Amino acid sequence: INAEYMGIVQILMATLGGTTGPTDSLVQYSTAVPVTESVKGKKGRPGLGSDKGKGSKAEEYLNSILPPREYNKDGKLFVQYVSATPATKADVITLQENLDKKLQQMKARETGICPIREELYAQCFDELIREITIQCLERGFLLVRVRDELRMTIEAYQSLYESAIAYGMRKALLAEQKKNDMNSEIMKLERECAELSKSVEGLEKSIQDMEKSFAEECERLDKKHKEAVESEKLKNQQLKEDLQRLLSAQPPTSQDKGKGKKQTFQCSFSVIHQTIFQALSPSPCTLR
């Protein structure tokens, strides 16, 4: 990263001109000339006068598409204009060799996004525009339009990429926040489920205890009821035996015959009625 940063700084210094002196660039510049004030934003070169020839037009157009670079040296301001010398075949070969050399020196990546490689190729393209503009202004103008369109397209893609990165980061943060909220909600629901499960287990145990207690109570009451019924049956049987013994021991007289029959009938009826009532009465467990 530091090497790339230093390489970018060197390229920018070569493109715009440093404060202490010029640096190498793939674009050919003329010899630096001292000036008293900055020439940025001015047209023409010093010493051209009002020359309206073809050469001056080409130089003015070159200065408009490739601005001169300025630097300070020994307290003096110097300016370098783009060279107006036509290029030869040897110059083109030298340009290619210098491009390959700078790519290796600045350790530019061969693939992917690399600002060093991008800037070096931009300088190479500017040098080609300079060479073609000197030969034909119209071709140079068209190449400048192509260059500007390419730069605008790249800037649009960069802006779109940055927007996409920002959008993705926002979505990632929202998703992470939503994930944390969902995890918190899941933990809360799990705690509630655990508490409800414990409550259900407690209630089921209480129901089982109540059922067991109720069954024991019913069994106890049924046993007690059966014992009471058996006791009453024994009493009834004893009364029947006593009654039969009394009836067989003292035969009734003619006067008391009717009265004895009536008393015997009443006694038998009450005993039978009591026995039937006890036999048919439900047990306490059944009533519950």
PDB file of C-alpha atoms in Angstrom:
ATOM      1  CA  ILE A   1       0.000   0.000   0.000  1.00  0.00           C
ATOM      2  CA  ASN A   2       2.811   2.400   0.852  1.00  0.00           C
ATOM      3  CA  ALA A   3       4.563   1.630  -2.456  1.00  0.00           C
ATOM      4  CA  GLU A   4       1.361   2.325  -4.374  1.00  0.00           C
ATOM      5  CA  TYR A   5       0.840   5.550  -2.444  1.00  0.00           C
ATOM      6  CA  MET A   6       4.370   6.767  -3.178  1.00  0.00           C
ATOM      7  CA  GLY A   7       3.968   5.797  -6.813  1.00  0.00           C
ATOM      8  CA  ILE A   8       0.737   7.784  -7.082  1.00  0.00           C
ATOM      9  CA  VAL A   9       2.404  10.784  -5.459  1.00  0.00           C
ATOM     10  CA  GLN A  10       5.288  10.600  -7.938  1.00  0.00           C
ATOM     11  CA  ILE A  11       2.881  10.371 -10.876  1.00  0.00           C
ATOM     12  CA  LEU A  12       0.876  13.359  -9.653  1.00  0.00           C
ATOM     13  CA  MET A  13       4.076  15.321  -9.222  1.00  0.00           C
ATOM     14  CA  ALA A  14       5.079  14.382 -12.747  1.00  0.00           C
ATOM     15  CA  THR A  15       1.690  15.405 -14.109  1.00  0.00           C
ATOM     16  CA  LEU A  16       1.211  18.701 -12.297  1.00  0.00           C
ATOM     17  CA  GLY A  17       4.796  19.652 -11.553  1.00  0.00           C
ATOM     18  CA  GLY A  18       6.277  19.746  -8.073  1.00  0.00           C
ATOM     19  CA  THR A  19       7.286  22.643  -5.907  1.00  0.00           C
ATOM     20  CA  THR A  20      11.030  21.911  -6.093  1.00  0.00           C
ATOM     21  CA  GLY A  21      11.457  20.650  -9.626  1.00  0.00           C
ATOM     22  CA  PRO A  22       9.891  18.661 -12.432  1.00  0.00           C
ATOM     23  CA  THR A  23       9.714  14.876 -12.466  1.00  0.00           C
ATOM     24  CA  ASP A  24       9.681  12.434 -15.325  1.00  0.00           C
ATOM     25  CA  SER A  25       6.471  11.930 -17.279  1.00  0.00           C
ATOM     26  CA  LEU A  26       5.572   9.990 -20.394  1.00  0.00           C
ATOM     27  CA  VAL A  27       4.294  13.240 -21.914  1.00  0.00           C
ATOM     28  CA  GLN A  28       7.104  15.216 -23.612  1.00  0.00           C
ATOM     29  CA  TYR A  29       7.529  18.764 -22.341  1.00  0.00           C
ATOM     30  CA  SER A  30       9.681  21.567 -23.720  1.00  0.00           C
ATOM     31  CA  THR A  31      12.532  23.238 -21.851  1.00  0.00           C
ATOM     32  CA  ALA A  32      11.441  25.079 -18.713  1.00  0.00           C
ATOM     33  CA  VAL A  33      11.385  28.840 -18.924  1.00  0.00           C
ATOM     34  CA  PRO A  34      11.350  31.290 -15.995  1.00  0.00           C
ATOM     35  CA  VAL A  35       8.239  33.435 -15.559  1.00  0.00           C
ATOM     36  CA  THR A  36       7.295  36.206 -13.186  1.00  0.00           C
ATOM     37  CA  GLU A  37       3.717  35.044 -12.553  1.00  0.00           C
ATOM     38  CA  SER A  38       1.632  31.924 -12.937  1.00  0.00           C
ATOM     39  CA  VAL A  39       0.401  31.193 -16.463  1.00  0.00           C
ATOM     40  CA  LYS A  40      -2.491  28.940 -15.388  1.00  0.00           C
ATOM     41  CA  GLY A  41      -5.672  29.910 -17.188  1.00  0.00           C
ATOM     42  CA  LYS A  42      -3.820  31.989 -19.792  1.00  0.00           C
ATOM     43  CA  LYS A  43      -3.704  31.208 -23.483  1.00  0.00           C
ATOM     44  CA  GLY A  44      -0.613  31.167 -25.669  1.00  0.00           C
ATOM     45  CA  ARG A  45       3.024  31.092 -24.724  1.00  0.00           C
ATOM     46  CA  PRO A  46       5.369  33.889 -23.874  1.00  0.00           C
ATOM     47  CA  GLY A  47       7.150  35.278 -26.940  1.00  0.00           C
ATOM     48  CA  LEU A  48       4.567  34.089 -29.494  1.00  0.00           C
ATOM     49  CA  GLY A  49       3.135  37.549 -29.986  1.00  0.00           C
ATOM     50  CA  SER A  50       0.174  37.681 -32.352  1.00  0.00           C
ATOM     51  CA  ASP A  51       1.293  34.821 -34.572  1.00  0.00           C
ATOM     52  CA  LYS A  52      -1.828  33.252 -36.038  1.00  0.00           C
ATOM     53  CA  GLY A  53      -0.140  30.528 -38.057  1.00  0.00           C
ATOM     54  CA  LYS A  54      -0.809  26.866 -37.978  1.00  0.00           C
ATOM     55  CA  GLY A  55       1.972  26.240 -35.462  1.00  0.00           C
ATOM     56  CA  SER A  56       0.596  28.712 -32.930  1.00  0.00           C
ATOM     57  CA  LYS A  57      -2.902  27.234 -33.218  1.00  0.00           C
ATOM     58  CA  ALA A  58      -1.566  23.751 -32.585  1.00  0.00           C
ATOM     59  CA  GLU A  59       0.413  24.990 -29.580  1.00  0.00           C
ATOM     60  CA  GLU A  60      -2.583  26.815 -28.156  1.00  0.00           C
ATOM     61  CA  TYR A  61      -4.723  23.745 -28.582  1.00  0.00           C
ATOM     62  CA  LEU A  62      -2.037  21.588 -26.969  1.00  0.00           C
ATOM     63  CA  ASN A  63      -1.885  23.984 -24.013  1.00  0.00           C
ATOM     64  CA  SER A  64      -5.672  23.776 -23.655  1.00  0.00           C
ATOM     65  CA  ILE A  65      -5.842  19.965 -23.629  1.00  0.00           C
ATOM     66  CA  LEU A  66      -2.513  19.452 -21.791  1.00  0.00           C
ATOM     67  CA  PRO A  67      -1.946  22.397 -19.427  1.00  0.00           C
ATOM     68  CA  PRO A  68       1.649  23.469 -18.675  1.00  0.00           C
ATOM     69  CA  ARG A  69       3.200  22.500 -15.359  1.00  0.00           C
ATOM     70  CA  GLU A  70       4.852  24.918 -12.980  1.00  0.00           C
ATOM     71  CA  TYR A  71       7.474  24.498 -10.262  1.00  0.00           C
ATOM     72  CA  ASN A  72       9.691  26.603  -8.031  1.00  0.00           C
ATOM     73  CA  LYS A  73      13.462  26.316  -8.097  1.00  0.00           C
ATOM     74  CA  ASP A  74      15.917  28.536  -6.218  1.00  0.00           C
ATOM     75  CA  GLY A  75      13.108  30.942  -5.414  1.00  0.00           C
ATOM     76  CA  LYS A  76      12.138  31.345  -9.070  1.00  0.00           C
ATOM     77  CA  LEU A  77       8.997  30.203 -10.846  1.00  0.00           C
ATOM     78  CA  PHE A  78       9.492  28.034 -13.903  1.00  0.00           C
ATOM     79  CA  VAL A  79       6.933  26.733 -16.380  1.00  0.00           C
ATOM     80  CA  GLN A  80       7.083  23.853 -18.844  1.00  0.00           C
ATOM     81  CA  TYR A  81       4.811  23.708 -21.859  1.00  0.00           C
ATOM     82  CA  VAL A  82       3.932  20.581 -23.776  1.00  0.00           C
ATOM     83  CA  SER A  83       6.414  19.998 -26.577  1.00  0.00           C
ATOM     84  CA  ALA A  84       5.197  20.959 -30.040  1.00  0.00           C
ATOM     85  CA  THR A  85       7.863  18.917 -31.797  1.00  0.00           C
ATOM     86  CA  PRO A  86       6.414  16.259 -34.139  1.00  0.00           C
ATOM     87  CA  ALA A  87       7.070  12.691 -33.053  1.00  0.00           C
ATOM     88  CA  THR A  88       8.948  10.129 -35.100  1.00  0.00           C
ATOM     89  CA  LYS A  89       8.787   6.362 -35.170  1.00  0.00           C
ATOM     90  CA  ALA A  90      11.709   6.233 -32.771  1.00  0.00           C
ATOM     91  CA  ASP A  91       9.785   8.460 -30.337  1.00  0.00           C
ATOM     92  CA  VAL A  92       6.847   6.055 -30.397  1.00  0.00           C
ATOM     93  CA  ILE A  93       9.137   3.075 -29.722  1.00  0.00           C
ATOM     94  CA  THR A  94      10.801   5.007 -26.907  1.00  0.00           C
ATOM     95  CA  LEU A  95       7.356   5.823 -25.455  1.00  0.00           C
ATOM     96  CA  GLN A  96       6.467   2.121 -25.404  1.00  0.00           C
ATOM     97  CA  GLU A  97       9.767   1.222 -23.746  1.00  0.00           C
ATOM     98  CA  ASN A  98       9.363   3.957 -21.122  1.00  0.00           C
ATOM     99  CA  LEU A  99       5.807   2.761 -20.397  1.00  0.00           C
ATOM    100  CA  ASP A 100       6.964  -0.806 -19.778  1.00  0.00           C
ATOM    101  CA  LYS A 101       9.883   0.420 -17.696  1.00  0.00           C
ATOM    102  CA  LYS A 102       7.705   2.606 -15.444  1.00  0.00           C
ATOM    103  CA  LEU A 103       5.181  -0.189 -15.000  1.00  0.00           C
ATOM    104  CA  GLN A 104       7.954  -2.406 -13.655  1.00  0.00           C
ATOM    105  CA  GLN A 105       9.627   0.311 -11.575  1.00  0.00           C
ATOM    106  CA  MET A 106       6.407   1.340  -9.827  1.00  0.00           C
ATOM    107  CA  LYS A 107       5.297  -2.298  -9.421  1.00  0.00           C
ATOM    108  CA  ALA A 108       1.954  -1.815 -11.101  1.00  0.00           C
ATOM    109  CA  ARG A 109      -0.400  -4.775 -11.018  1.00  0.00           C
ATOM    110  CA  GLU A 110      -0.969  -6.484 -14.337  1.00  0.00           C
ATOM    111  CA  THR A 111      -4.623  -7.304 -13.652  1.00  0.00           C
ATOM    112  CA  GLY A 112      -7.399  -5.869 -11.580  1.00  0.00           C
ATOM    113  CA  ILE A 113      -7.817  -2.295 -10.421  1.00  0.00           C
ATOM    114  CA  CYS A 114      -4.480  -0.501 -10.129  1.00  0.00           C
ATOM    115  CA  PRO A 115      -4.280   3.331  -9.900  1.00  0.00           C
ATOM    116  CA  ILE A 116      -0.595   3.313 -10.882  1.00  0.00           C
ATOM    117  CA  ARG A 117      -1.231   1.392 -14.101  1.00  0.00           C
ATOM    118  CA  GLU A 118      -4.264   3.558 -14.840  1.00  0.00           C
ATOM    119  CA  GLU A 119      -2.292   6.813 -14.470  1.00  0.00           C
ATOM    120  CA  LEU A 120       0.632   5.571 -16.578  1.00  0.00           C
ATOM    121  CA  TYR A 121      -1.646   4.540 -19.418  1.00  0.00           C
ATOM    122  CA  ALA A 122      -3.422   7.905 -19.137  1.00  0.00           C
ATOM    123  CA  GLN A 123      -0.071   9.653 -19.586  1.00  0.00           C
ATOM    124  CA  CYS A 124       0.722   7.425 -22.559  1.00  0.00           C
ATOM    125  CA  PHE A 125      -2.650   8.272 -24.108  1.00  0.00           C
ATOM    126  CA  ASP A 126      -2.020  11.990 -23.539  1.00  0.00           C
ATOM    127  CA  GLU A 127       1.348  11.678 -25.287  1.00  0.00           C
ATOM    128  CA  LEU A 128      -0.312   9.970 -28.260  1.00  0.00           C
ATOM    129  CA  ILE A 129      -2.891  12.774 -28.354  1.00  0.00           C
ATOM    130  CA  ARG A 130      -0.060  15.312 -28.343  1.00  0.00           C
ATOM    131  CA  GLU A 131       1.711  13.572 -31.228  1.00  0.00           C
ATOM    132  CA  ILE A 132      -1.466  13.250 -33.325  1.00  0.00           C
ATOM    133  CA  THR A 133      -2.668  16.792 -32.549  1.00  0.00           C
ATOM    134  CA  ILE A 134       0.559  18.238 -33.980  1.00  0.00           C
ATOM    135  CA  GLN A 135      -0.074  16.399 -37.236  1.00  0.00           C
ATOM    136  CA  CYS A 136      -3.869  16.937 -37.404  1.00  0.00           C
ATOM    137  CA  LEU A 137      -5.861  19.156 -35.061  1.00  0.00           C
ATOM    138  CA  GLU A 138      -9.176  17.450 -35.883  1.00  0.00           C
ATOM    139  CA  ARG A 139      -7.883  13.992 -34.966  1.00  0.00           C
ATOM    140  CA  GLY A 140      -6.467  15.355 -31.733  1.00  0.00           C
ATOM    141  CA  PHE A 141      -9.777  16.996 -30.911  1.00  0.00           C
ATOM    142  CA  LEU A 142     -11.636  13.727 -31.538  1.00  0.00           C
ATOM    143  CA  LEU A 143      -9.171  11.769 -29.396  1.00  0.00           C
ATOM    144  CA  VAL A 144      -9.627  14.300 -26.592  1.00  0.00           C
ATOM    145  CA  ARG A 145     -13.381  13.694 -26.772  1.00  0.00           C
ATOM    146  CA  VAL A 146     -12.773   9.957 -26.574  1.00  0.00           C
ATOM    147  CA  ARG A 147     -10.423  10.438 -23.609  1.00  0.00           C
ATOM    148  CA  ASP A 148     -12.873  12.641 -21.750  1.00  0.00           C
ATOM    149  CA  GLU A 149     -15.728  10.230 -22.434  1.00  0.00           C
ATOM    150  CA  LEU A 150     -13.667   7.310 -21.120  1.00  0.00           C
ATOM    151  CA  ARG A 151     -12.728   9.251 -18.008  1.00  0.00           C
ATOM    152  CA  MET A 152     -16.341  10.244 -17.435  1.00  0.00           C
ATOM    153  CA  THR A 153     -17.438   6.627 -17.847  1.00  0.00           C
ATOM    154  CA  ILE A 154     -14.790   5.435 -15.390  1.00  0.00           C
ATOM    155  CA  GLU A 155     -15.810   8.114 -12.885  1.00  0.00           C
ATOM    156  CA  ALA A 156     -19.447   7.048 -13.267  1.00  0.00           C
ATOM    157  CA  TYR A 157     -18.491   3.438 -12.611  1.00  0.00           C
ATOM    158  CA  GLN A 158     -16.426   4.499  -9.600  1.00  0.00           C
ATOM    159  CA  SER A 159     -19.320   6.516  -8.228  1.00  0.00           C
ATOM    160  CA  LEU A 160     -21.665   3.589  -8.825  1.00  0.00           C
ATOM    161  CA  TYR A 161     -19.197   1.247  -7.130  1.00  0.00           C
ATOM    162  CA  GLU A 162     -18.890   3.519  -4.103  1.00  0.00           C
ATOM    163  CA  SER A 163     -22.677   3.838  -3.897  1.00  0.00           C
ATOM    164  CA  ALA A 164     -23.024   0.065  -4.129  1.00  0.00           C
ATOM    165  CA  ILE A 165     -20.425  -0.397  -1.390  1.00  0.00           C
ATOM    166  CA  ALA A 166     -22.212   2.103   0.845  1.00  0.00           C
ATOM    167  CA  TYR A 167     -25.569   0.458   0.129  1.00  0.00           C
ATOM    168  CA  GLY A 168     -24.111  -2.965   0.861  1.00  0.00           C
ATOM    169  CA  MET A 169     -22.619  -1.736   4.128  1.00  0.00           C
ATOM    170  CA  ARG A 170     -25.937  -0.237   5.197  1.00  0.00           C
ATOM    171  CA  LYS A 171     -27.750  -3.457   4.331  1.00  0.00           C
ATOM    172  CA  ALA A 172     -25.126  -5.504   6.154  1.00  0.00           C
ATOM    173  CA  LEU A 173     -25.464  -3.337   9.267  1.00  0.00           C
ATOM    174  CA  LEU A 174     -29.265  -3.543   9.128  1.00  0.00           C
ATOM    175  CA  ALA A 175     -29.097  -7.306   8.635  1.00  0.00           C
ATOM    176  CA  GLU A 176     -26.687  -7.644  11.570  1.00  0.00           C
ATOM    177  CA  GLN A 177     -28.938  -5.508  13.750  1.00  0.00           C
ATOM    178  CA  LYS A 178     -31.984  -7.513  12.706  1.00  0.00           C
ATOM    179  CA  LYS A 179     -30.078 -10.730  13.360  1.00  0.00           C
ATOM    180  CA  ASN A 180     -29.209  -9.553  16.876  1.00  0.00           C
ATOM    181  CA  ASP A 181     -32.844  -8.589  17.496  1.00  0.00           C
ATOM    182  CA  MET A 182     -34.012 -11.976  16.262  1.00  0.00           C
ATOM    183  CA  ASN A 183     -31.461 -13.760  18.449  1.00  0.00           C
ATOM    184  CA  SER A 184     -32.656 -11.764  21.455  1.00  0.00           C
ATOM    185  CA  GLU A 185     -36.268 -12.617  20.631  1.00  0.00           C
ATOM    186  CA  ILE A 186     -35.369 -16.302  20.227  1.00  0.00           C
ATOM    187  CA  MET A 187     -33.617 -16.345  23.596  1.00  0.00           C
ATOM    188  CA  LYS A 188     -36.612 -14.651  25.210  1.00  0.00           C
ATOM    189  CA  LEU A 189     -39.035 -17.157  23.691  1.00  0.00           C
ATOM    190  CA  GLU A 190     -36.810 -20.060  24.730  1.00  0.00           C
ATOM    191  CA  ARG A 191     -36.806 -18.791  28.320  1.00  0.00           C
ATOM    192  CA  GLU A 192     -40.599 -18.450  28.245  1.00  0.00           C
ATOM    193  CA  CYS A 193     -40.937 -21.971  26.808  1.00  0.00           C
ATOM    194  CA  ALA A 194     -38.679 -23.342  29.563  1.00  0.00           C
ATOM    195  CA  GLU A 195     -40.741 -21.589  32.243  1.00  0.00           C
ATOM    196  CA  LEU A 196     -43.998 -22.829  30.725  1.00  0.00           C
ATOM    197  CA  SER A 197     -42.596 -26.361  30.506  1.00  0.00           C
ATOM    198  CA  LYS A 198     -41.704 -26.259  34.206  1.00  0.00           C
ATOM    199  CA  SER A 199     -45.193 -24.948  34.994  1.00  0.00           C
ATOM    200  CA  VAL A 200     -46.776 -27.747  32.949  1.00  0.00           C
ATOM    201  CA  GLU A 201     -44.660 -30.345  34.723  1.00  0.00           C
ATOM    202  CA  GLY A 202     -45.695 -28.931  38.092  1.00  0.00           C
ATOM    203  CA  LEU A 203     -49.365 -28.955  37.128  1.00  0.00           C
ATOM    204  CA  GLU A 204     -49.148 -32.521  35.809  1.00  0.00           C
ATOM    205  CA  LYS A 205     -47.516 -33.626  39.062  1.00  0.00           C
ATOM    206  CA  SER A 206     -50.243 -31.870  41.048  1.00  0.00           C
ATOM    207  CA  ILE A 207     -52.924 -33.591  38.958  1.00  0.00           C
ATOM    208  CA  GLN A 208     -51.300 -36.963  39.488  1.00  0.00           C
ATOM    209  CA  ASP A 209     -51.082 -36.360  43.236  1.00  0.00           C
ATOM    210  CA  MET A 210     -54.730 -35.288  43.350  1.00  0.00           C
ATOM    211  CA  GLU A 211     -55.836 -38.325  41.341  1.00  0.00           C
ATOM    212  CA  LYS A 212     -53.833 -40.623  43.590  1.00  0.00           C
ATOM    213  CA  SER A 213     -55.231 -38.992  46.730  1.00  0.00           C
ATOM    214  CA  PHE A 214     -58.772 -39.142  45.331  1.00  0.00           C
ATOM    215  CA  ALA A 215     -58.388 -42.813  44.427  1.00  0.00           C
ATOM    216  CA  GLU A 216     -57.084 -43.625  47.911  1.00  0.00           C
ATOM    217  CA  GLU A 217     -59.944 -41.696  49.498  1.00  0.00           C
ATOM    218  CA  CYS A 218     -62.500 -43.491  47.314  1.00  0.00           C
ATOM    219  CA  GLU A 219     -60.986 -46.829  48.171  1.00  0.00           C
ATOM    220  CA  ARG A 220     -61.067 -46.012  51.868  1.00  0.00           C
ATOM    221  CA  LEU A 221     -64.692 -44.847  51.726  1.00  0.00           C
ATOM    222  CA  ASP A 222     -65.744 -47.882  49.685  1.00  0.00           C
ATOM    223  CA  LYS A 223     -64.089 -50.175  52.196  1.00  0.00           C
ATOM    224  CA  LYS A 224     -65.749 -48.347  55.066  1.00  0.00           C
ATOM    225  CA  HIS A 225     -69.111 -48.523  53.312  1.00  0.00           C
ATOM    226  CA  LYS A 226     -68.758 -52.243  52.662  1.00  0.00           C
ATOM    227  CA  GLU A 227     -67.859 -52.822  56.302  1.00  0.00           C
ATOM    228  CA  ALA A 228     -70.908 -50.825  57.389  1.00  0.00           C
ATOM    229  CA  VAL A 229     -73.157 -52.799  55.019  1.00  0.00           C
ATOM    230  CA  GLU A 230     -71.779 -56.102  56.291  1.00  0.00           C
ATOM    231  CA  SER A 231     -72.314 -54.961  59.878  1.00  0.00           C
ATOM    232  CA  GLU A 232     -75.888 -53.998  59.158  1.00  0.00           C
ATOM    233  CA  LYS A 233     -76.491 -57.305  57.411  1.00  0.00           C
ATOM    234  CA  LEU A 234     -75.203 -59.157  60.457  1.00  0.00           C
ATOM    235  CA  LYS A 235     -77.429 -57.084  62.691  1.00  0.00           C
ATOM    236  CA  ASN A 236     -80.394 -57.765  60.420  1.00  0.00           C
ATOM    237  CA  GLN A 237     -79.658 -61.458  60.420  1.00  0.00           C
ATOM    238  CA  GLN A 238     -79.372 -61.453  64.187  1.00  0.00           C
ATOM    239  CA  LEU A 239     -82.673 -59.643  64.521  1.00  0.00           C
ATOM    240  CA  LYS A 240     -84.313 -62.128  62.190  1.00  0.00           C
ATOM    241  CA  GLU A 241     -83.010 -65.022  64.256  1.00  0.00           C
ATOM    242  CA  ASP A 242     -84.157 -63.397  67.479  1.00  0.00           C
ATOM    243  CA  LEU A 243     -87.556 -62.739  65.991  1.00  0.00           C
ATOM    244  CA  GLN A 244     -87.941 -66.293  64.804  1.00  0.00           C
ATOM    245  CA  ARG A 245     -86.828 -67.606  68.181  1.00  0.00           C
ATOM    246  CA  LEU A 246     -89.337 -65.415  69.998  1.00  0.00           C
ATOM    247  CA  LEU A 247     -92.131 -66.387  67.669  1.00  0.00           C
ATOM    248  CA  SER A 248     -91.373 -70.047  68.058  1.00  0.00           C
ATOM    249  CA  ALA A 249     -90.951 -69.876  71.872  1.00  0.00           C
ATOM    250  CA  GLN A 250     -94.363 -68.185  72.779  1.00  0.00           C
ATOM    251  CA  PRO A 251     -97.345 -69.202  70.640  1.00  0.00           C
ATOM    252  CA  PRO A 252     -99.970 -66.489  70.555  1.00  0.00           C
ATOM    253  CA  THR A 253    -103.403 -66.787  72.257  1.00  0.00           C
ATOM    254  CA  SER A 254    -106.697 -66.446  70.484  1.00  0.00           C
ATOM    255  CA  GLN A 255    -107.197 -62.973  71.901  1.00  0.00           C
ATOM    256  CA  ASP A 256    -103.724 -61.789  71.096  1.00  0.00           C
ATOM    257  CA  LYS A 257    -103.500 -63.550  67.779  1.00  0.00           C
ATOM    258  CA  GLY A 258    -104.728 -60.683  65.779  1.00  0.00           C
ATOM    259  CA  LYS A 259    -102.687 -58.214  67.787  1.00  0.00           C
ATOM    260  CA  GLY A 260     -99.561 -60.409  67.569  1.00  0.00           C
ATOM    261  CA  LYS A 261     -99.918 -60.774  63.849  1.00  0.00           C
ATOM    262  CA  LYS A 262    -100.198 -57.052  63.523  1.00  0.00           C
ATOM    263  CA  GLN A 263     -97.087 -56.373  65.654  1.00  0.00           C
ATOM    264  CA  THR A 264     -95.136 -59.101  63.849  1.00  0.00           C
ATOM    265  CA  PHE A 265     -96.100 -57.630  60.498  1.00  0.00           C
ATOM    266  CA  GLN A 266     -95.088 -54.122  61.606  1.00  0.00           C
ATOM    267  CA  CYS A 267     -91.752 -55.356  63.007  1.00  0.00           C
ATOM    268  CA  SER A 268     -90.964 -57.373  59.905  1.00  0.00           C
ATOM    269  CA  PHE A 269     -91.945 -54.470  57.657  1.00  0.00           C
ATOM    270  CA  SER A 270     -89.669 -52.013  59.515  1.00  0.00           C
ATOM    271  CA  VAL A 271     -86.724 -54.442  59.449  1.00  0.00           C
ATOM    272  CA  ILE A 272     -87.189 -55.167  55.747  1.00  0.00           C
ATOM    273  CA  HIS A 273     -87.562 -51.458  54.984  1.00  0.00           C
ATOM    274  CA  GLN A 274     -84.366 -50.613  56.898  1.00  0.00           C
ATOM    275  CA  THR A 275     -82.438 -53.400  55.173  1.00  0.00           C
ATOM    276  CA  ILE A 276     -83.560 -52.358  51.708  1.00  0.00           C
ATOM    277  CA  PHE A 277     -82.701 -48.707  52.432  1.00  0.00           C
ATOM    278  CA  GLN A 278     -79.218 -49.570  53.580  1.00  0.00           C
ATOM    279  CA  ALA A 279     -78.630 -51.905  50.656  1.00  0.00           C
ATOM    280  CA  LEU A 280     -79.768 -49.357  48.096  1.00  0.00           C
ATOM    281  CA  SER A 281     -78.043 -46.319  49.635  1.00  0.00           C
ATOM    282  CA  PRO A 282     -74.997 -45.211  47.471  1.00  0.00           C
ATOM    283  CA  SER A 283     -71.477 -45.223  48.800  1.00  0.00           C
ATOM    284  CA  PRO A 284     -69.784 -41.928  49.802  1.00  0.00           C
ATOM    285  CA  CYS A 285     -67.225 -42.378  46.981  1.00  0.00           C
ATOM    286  CA  THR A 286     -70.039 -42.632  44.436  1.00  0.00           C
ATOM    287  CA  LEU A 287     -71.666 -39.464  45.756  1.00  0.00           C
ATOM    288  CA  ARG A 288     -68.351 -37.614  45.379  1.00  0.00           C
TER     289      ARG A 288
END
